[in-house]
mmCIF file of C-alpha atoms and ligand atoms in Angstrom:
data_model
loop_
_atom_site.group_PDB
_atom_site.id
_atom_site.type_symbol
_atom_site.label_atom_id
_atom_site.label_comp_id
_atom_site.label_asym_id
_atom_site.label_seq_id
_atom_site.Cartn_x
_atom_site.Cartn_y
_atom_site.Cartn_z
ATOM 1 C CA UNK A 1 72.159 124.450 102.394
ATOM 2 C CA UNK A 2 68.978 122.982 101.008
ATOM 3 C CA UNK A 3 65.442 124.280 100.586
ATOM 4 C CA UNK A 4 63.186 121.553 101.948
ATOM 5 C CA UNK A 5 59.499 120.800 102.099
ATOM 6 C CA UNK A 6 58.298 119.083 105.263
ATOM 7 C CA UNK A 7 54.886 117.400 105.034
ATOM 8 C CA UNK A 8 53.697 116.267 108.464
ATOM 9 C CA UNK A 9 50.216 116.551 109.969
ATOM 10 C CA UNK A 10 51.298 116.141 113.586
ATOM 11 C CA UNK A 11 51.721 119.774 114.548
ATOM 12 C CA UNK A 12 54.045 119.154 117.470
ATOM 13 C CA UNK A 13 56.332 116.920 115.439
ATOM 14 C CA UNK A 14 56.169 119.290 112.470
ATOM 15 C CA UNK A 15 57.216 122.299 114.550
ATOM 16 C CA UNK A 16 59.992 120.329 116.238
ATOM 17 C CA UNK A 17 61.335 118.953 112.958
ATOM 18 C CA UNK A 18 61.079 122.326 111.284
ATOM 19 C CA UNK A 19 63.101 123.979 114.052
ATOM 20 C CA UNK A 20 65.781 121.275 113.948
ATOM 21 C CA UNK A 21 66.085 121.342 110.167
ATOM 22 C CA UNK A 22 66.427 125.108 110.229
ATOM 23 C CA UNK A 23 68.951 124.819 113.028
ATOM 24 C CA UNK A 24 70.928 122.481 110.743
ATOM 25 C CA UNK A 25 71.051 125.285 108.196
ATOM 26 C CA UNK A 26 68.239 124.292 105.840
ATOM 27 C CA UNK A 27 65.394 126.550 104.822
ATOM 28 C CA UNK A 28 62.087 124.794 105.370
ATOM 29 C CA UNK A 29 58.496 125.109 104.200
ATOM 30 C CA UNK A 30 56.287 123.047 106.460
ATOM 31 C CA UNK A 31 52.716 121.962 105.644
ATOM 32 C CA UNK A 32 50.207 119.578 107.176
ATOM 33 C CA UNK A 33 48.432 117.900 104.250
ATOM 34 C CA UNK A 34 48.824 116.732 100.667
ATOM 35 C CA UNK A 35 46.983 119.628 99.030
ATOM 36 C CA UNK A 36 49.207 122.210 100.691
ATOM 37 C CA UNK A 37 52.209 120.112 99.689
ATOM 38 C CA UNK A 38 51.122 120.098 96.034
ATOM 39 C CA UNK A 39 50.529 123.856 96.069
ATOM 40 C CA UNK A 40 54.037 124.436 97.385
ATOM 41 C CA UNK A 41 55.642 121.977 95.000
ATOM 42 C CA UNK A 42 53.984 123.770 92.097
ATOM 43 C CA UNK A 43 55.076 127.218 93.200
ATOM 44 C CA UNK A 44 58.503 126.674 94.737
ATOM 45 C CA UNK A 45 61.803 125.249 93.617
ATOM 46 C CA UNK A 46 62.808 122.681 96.231
ATOM 47 C CA UNK A 47 65.866 120.537 96.854
ATOM 48 C CA UNK A 48 64.155 117.761 98.776
ATOM 49 C CA UNK A 49 61.024 116.577 100.585
ATOM 50 C CA UNK A 50 60.485 114.934 103.974
ATOM 51 C CA UNK A 51 57.115 113.247 103.633
ATOM 52 C CA UNK A 52 54.980 111.613 106.305
ATOM 53 C CA UNK A 53 52.965 108.695 104.903
ATOM 54 C CA UNK A 54 50.009 109.011 107.285
ATOM 55 C CA UNK A 55 48.335 112.216 106.150
ATOM 56 C CA UNK A 56 44.711 113.262 106.663
ATOM 57 C CA UNK A 57 42.121 113.426 103.850
ATOM 58 C CA UNK A 58 41.667 116.766 102.104
ATOM 59 C CA UNK A 59 38.013 117.900 101.914
ATOM 60 C CA UNK A 60 36.978 114.303 102.522
ATOM 61 C CA UNK A 61 39.191 112.929 99.729
ATOM 62 C CA UNK A 62 41.887 110.520 100.903
ATOM 63 C CA UNK A 63 45.362 111.835 100.186
ATOM 64 C CA UNK A 64 48.043 110.002 102.097
ATOM 65 C CA UNK A 65 51.787 110.243 101.624
ATOM 66 C CA UNK A 66 51.749 107.574 98.908
ATOM 67 C CA UNK A 67 49.374 109.715 96.825
ATOM 68 C CA UNK A 68 51.640 112.734 97.286
ATOM 69 C CA UNK A 69 54.691 110.639 96.396
ATOM 70 C CA UNK A 70 53.093 109.354 93.180
ATOM 71 C CA UNK A 71 52.108 112.899 92.299
ATOM 72 C CA UNK A 72 55.688 114.089 92.857
ATOM 73 C CA UNK A 73 57.159 111.267 90.792
ATOM 74 C CA UNK A 74 54.966 112.129 87.803
ATOM 75 C CA UNK A 75 55.934 115.779 87.806
ATOM 76 C CA UNK A 76 59.319 115.991 89.507
ATOM 77 C CA UNK A 77 60.962 112.619 88.881
ATOM 78 C CA UNK A 78 64.359 113.635 90.254
ATOM 79 C CA UNK A 79 63.266 115.472 93.408
ATOM 80 C CA UNK A 80 64.635 113.481 96.367
ATOM 81 C CA UNK A 81 61.983 112.314 98.819
ATOM 82 C CA UNK A 82 62.523 110.810 102.259
ATOM 83 C CA UNK A 83 59.418 109.194 103.718
ATOM 84 C CA UNK A 84 58.491 108.875 107.372
ATOM 85 C CA UNK A 85 56.534 105.778 108.320
ATOM 86 C CA UNK A 86 54.609 105.529 111.560
ATOM 87 C CA UNK A 87 55.783 102.066 112.453
ATOM 88 C CA UNK A 88 58.296 99.537 111.320
ATOM 89 C CA UNK A 89 55.913 98.341 108.648
ATOM 90 C CA UNK A 90 57.841 96.585 105.900
ATOM 91 C CA UNK A 91 54.903 96.866 103.499
ATOM 92 C CA UNK A 92 54.903 100.638 103.866
ATOM 93 C CA UNK A 93 58.624 100.865 103.362
ATOM 94 C CA UNK A 94 58.632 98.606 100.325
ATOM 95 C CA UNK A 95 55.580 100.303 98.853
ATOM 96 C CA UNK A 96 57.249 103.658 99.465
ATOM 97 C CA UNK A 97 60.521 102.622 97.833
ATOM 98 C CA UNK A 98 58.648 101.073 94.919
ATOM 99 C CA UNK A 99 56.652 104.289 94.537
ATOM 100 C CA UNK A 100 59.931 106.132 94.139
ATOM 101 C CA UNK A 101 60.973 107.286 97.602
ATOM 102 C CA UNK A 102 64.724 107.733 97.916
ATOM 103 C CA UNK A 103 64.917 106.770 101.569
ATOM 104 C CA UNK A 104 62.708 106.199 104.584
ATOM 105 C CA UNK A 105 62.801 106.515 108.352
ATOM 106 C CA UNK A 106 60.620 104.774 110.879
ATOM 107 C CA UNK A 107 59.038 106.780 113.686
ATOM 108 C CA UNK A 108 60.154 107.360 116.316
ATOM 109 C CA UNK A 109 63.520 108.316 114.902
ATOM 110 C CA UNK A 110 66.607 109.998 116.132
ATOM 111 C CA UNK A 111 67.032 113.565 114.878
ATOM 112 C CA UNK A 112 70.726 112.980 114.196
ATOM 113 C CA UNK A 113 69.799 110.042 111.984
ATOM 114 C CA UNK A 114 67.251 112.079 110.049
ATOM 115 C CA UNK A 115 69.840 114.778 109.410
ATOM 116 C CA UNK A 116 72.442 112.226 108.333
ATOM 117 C CA UNK A 117 70.032 110.421 105.979
ATOM 118 C CA UNK A 118 68.784 113.690 104.587
ATOM 119 C CA UNK A 119 72.326 114.903 103.975
ATOM 120 C CA UNK A 120 73.237 111.677 102.186
ATOM 121 C CA UNK A 121 70.064 111.808 100.094
ATOM 122 C CA UNK A 122 70.727 115.395 99.027
ATOM 123 C CA UNK A 123 74.348 114.593 98.173
ATOM 124 C CA UNK A 124 73.275 111.653 96.036
ATOM 125 C CA UNK A 125 70.708 113.752 94.215
ATOM 126 C CA UNK A 126 73.409 116.282 93.385
ATOM 127 C CA UNK A 127 75.600 113.642 91.795
ATOM 128 C CA UNK A 128 75.303 114.457 88.095
ATOM 129 C CA UNK A 129 74.631 110.882 87.230
ATOM 130 C CA UNK A 130 71.907 110.112 89.687
ATOM 131 C CA UNK A 131 68.316 109.715 88.580
ATOM 132 C CA UNK A 132 69.425 107.906 85.464
ATOM 133 C CA UNK A 133 72.971 106.874 85.881
ATOM 134 C CA UNK A 134 75.623 106.528 88.494
ATOM 135 C CA UNK A 135 79.102 107.730 87.716
ATOM 136 C CA UNK A 136 81.958 105.899 89.346
ATOM 137 C CA UNK A 137 85.446 107.273 89.697
ATOM 138 C CA UNK A 138 86.860 104.647 87.385
ATOM 139 C CA UNK A 139 87.748 105.041 83.767
ATOM 140 C CA UNK A 140 84.798 105.718 81.399
ATOM 141 C CA UNK A 141 84.611 102.072 80.360
ATOM 142 C CA UNK A 142 83.907 101.173 83.987
ATOM 143 C CA UNK A 143 81.106 103.599 84.674
ATOM 144 C CA UNK A 144 77.840 102.133 85.780
ATOM 145 C CA UNK A 145 74.646 103.631 84.420
ATOM 146 C CA UNK A 146 71.095 102.613 85.265
ATOM 147 C CA UNK A 147 67.994 103.498 83.319
ATOM 148 C CA UNK A 148 64.989 102.576 85.463
ATOM 149 C CA UNK A 149 62.582 103.269 82.612
ATOM 150 C CA UNK A 150 63.811 100.447 80.395
ATOM 151 C CA UNK A 151 65.033 98.930 82.818
ATOM 152 C CA UNK A 152 68.659 98.452 81.763
ATOM 153 C CA UNK A 153 72.110 98.833 83.239
ATOM 154 C CA UNK A 154 75.385 99.489 81.453
ATOM 155 C CA UNK A 155 78.936 99.170 82.569
ATOM 156 C CA UNK A 156 80.781 101.524 80.256
ATOM 157 C CA UNK A 157 79.256 100.808 76.845
ATOM 158 C CA UNK A 158 78.410 97.234 77.686
ATOM 159 C CA UNK A 159 74.848 96.409 78.613
ATOM 160 C CA UNK A 160 74.764 94.234 81.718
ATOM 161 C CA UNK A 161 72.792 91.045 81.579
ATOM 162 C CA UNK A 162 70.705 91.059 84.718
ATOM 163 C CA UNK A 163 67.846 88.946 85.926
ATOM 164 C CA UNK A 164 64.873 90.703 87.540
ATOM 165 C CA UNK A 165 66.202 89.933 90.980
ATOM 166 C CA UNK A 166 69.686 91.140 90.143
ATOM 167 C CA UNK A 167 68.192 94.305 88.718
ATOM 168 C CA UNK A 168 66.147 95.088 91.832
ATOM 169 C CA UNK A 169 69.093 94.259 94.089
ATOM 170 C CA UNK A 170 71.369 96.559 92.073
ATOM 171 C CA UNK A 171 68.755 99.332 92.055
ATOM 172 C CA UNK A 172 68.337 99.186 95.833
ATOM 173 C CA UNK A 173 72.108 99.269 96.317
ATOM 174 C CA UNK A 174 72.605 102.166 93.919
ATOM 175 C CA UNK A 175 69.744 104.194 95.392
ATOM 176 C CA UNK A 176 71.331 103.854 98.806
ATOM 177 C CA UNK A 177 74.953 104.095 97.716
ATOM 178 C CA UNK A 178 77.162 104.207 100.796
ATOM 179 C CA UNK A 179 74.369 102.993 103.065
ATOM 180 C CA UNK A 180 73.408 99.554 104.234
ATOM 181 C CA UNK A 181 70.534 97.923 102.378
ATOM 182 C CA UNK A 182 68.885 95.496 104.795
ATOM 183 C CA UNK A 183 68.478 91.865 103.831
ATOM 184 C CA UNK A 184 64.784 91.980 104.644
ATOM 185 C CA UNK A 185 64.375 95.001 102.398
ATOM 186 C CA UNK A 186 65.723 93.108 99.389
ATOM 187 C CA UNK A 187 63.735 89.982 100.218
ATOM 188 C CA UNK A 188 60.550 92.018 100.581
ATOM 189 C CA UNK A 189 61.004 93.568 97.139
ATOM 190 C CA UNK A 190 61.677 90.142 95.659
ATOM 191 C CA UNK A 191 58.449 88.881 97.202
ATOM 192 C CA UNK A 192 56.534 91.331 95.036
ATOM 193 C CA UNK A 193 58.152 89.822 91.924
ATOM 194 C CA UNK A 194 57.579 86.548 90.153
ATOM 195 C CA UNK A 195 59.762 83.707 91.420
ATOM 196 C CA UNK A 196 62.932 83.302 89.422
ATOM 197 C CA UNK A 197 63.780 79.896 88.005
ATOM 198 C CA UNK A 198 61.956 78.294 90.882
ATOM 199 C CA UNK A 199 64.594 79.633 93.273
ATOM 200 C CA UNK A 200 63.291 80.044 96.803
ATOM 201 C CA UNK A 201 63.772 83.373 98.524
ATOM 202 C CA UNK A 202 65.613 83.706 101.788
ATOM 203 C CA UNK A 203 69.040 84.718 102.924
ATOM 204 C CA UNK A 204 70.857 81.920 101.091
ATOM 205 C CA UNK A 205 69.369 82.978 97.778
ATOM 206 C CA UNK A 206 70.315 86.567 98.565
ATOM 207 C CA UNK A 207 73.945 85.564 99.085
ATOM 208 C CA UNK A 208 73.946 83.765 95.747
ATOM 209 C CA UNK A 209 72.608 86.841 93.956
ATOM 210 C CA UNK A 210 75.050 89.171 95.713
ATOM 211 C CA UNK A 211 77.858 86.876 94.627
ATOM 212 C CA UNK A 212 76.673 86.974 91.003
ATOM 213 C CA UNK A 213 76.277 90.732 91.048
ATOM 214 C CA UNK A 214 79.761 91.135 92.520
ATOM 215 C CA UNK A 215 81.179 89.161 89.620
ATOM 216 C CA UNK A 216 79.293 91.317 87.132
ATOM 217 C CA UNK A 217 80.627 94.475 88.801
ATOM 218 C CA UNK A 218 84.195 93.241 88.806
ATOM 219 C CA UNK A 219 86.643 96.018 87.856
ATOM 220 C CA UNK A 220 83.799 98.550 87.850
ATOM 221 C CA UNK A 221 85.212 100.529 90.768
ATOM 222 C CA UNK A 222 82.113 99.541 92.726
ATOM 223 C CA UNK A 223 82.120 96.939 95.442
ATOM 224 C CA UNK A 224 79.348 95.273 97.422
ATOM 225 C CA UNK A 225 80.350 95.060 101.052
ATOM 226 C CA UNK A 226 78.776 92.529 103.374
ATOM 227 C CA UNK A 227 77.833 94.309 106.602
ATOM 228 C CA UNK A 228 77.488 91.457 109.051
ATOM 229 C CA UNK A 229 74.042 90.879 110.419
ATOM 230 C CA UNK A 230 72.621 93.907 108.625
ATOM 231 C CA UNK A 231 72.851 93.627 104.888
ATOM 232 C CA UNK A 232 74.893 94.907 101.991
ATOM 233 C CA UNK A 233 76.386 98.204 101.002
ATOM 234 C CA UNK A 234 77.479 99.428 97.590
ATOM 235 C CA UNK A 235 80.590 101.558 97.797
ATOM 236 C CA UNK A 236 83.041 103.284 95.535
ATOM 237 C CA UNK A 237 86.379 101.539 95.837
ATOM 238 C CA UNK A 238 89.563 103.527 96.023
ATOM 239 C CA UNK A 239 91.072 103.798 92.542
HETATM 240 CA CA1 CA B 301 50.857 111.516 110.280
#
């Protein structure tokens, strides 16, 4: 199983989570603030992090979960991080995903859901392609690869022509491969970007962009499924 770091300042919750994660077969280091988290990350090889966003200052210096996340992303760009947000605050979730979190859960959450999300996140991080590219089961010319640094996407050897909105939609879908990406999550990310060709946001625009992206992914072995009332899911299609 995985070696995890749990960063949570609420002692009761931390102990409970720690026990459950260990019960699920993981080995866990649990700490209560950002400085302890950094010390552990520097000294220990970890497979993943569960990170609370609301963390106390350290020696009077503010160090919330976002600060820890940015620190992790600079040093350990491929370490999977699942953030815990105190409330269903879309700004926190979007800010967290933009800062490089791989997934998030809103408190209070169901332990079974945390374990399922964590398992999926760890599986994705073990996919050889993830963190730079995503390998589909199709033939090499149909493999999808993303480079977030550039940012660019390729299908086989062909660079995909994507608008900013298509790029962020594709990135969200790829990061949560096999999971539903909520409509509001996509729209919230778009809101942080410049408007595109004067197009208004909203669900109708989202459908248009999903349609375009589907066409661009045709024959890629990847499909975008519409999950009614919830959002969209990227999935590997049977060969
Ligand atoms: Ca907290």
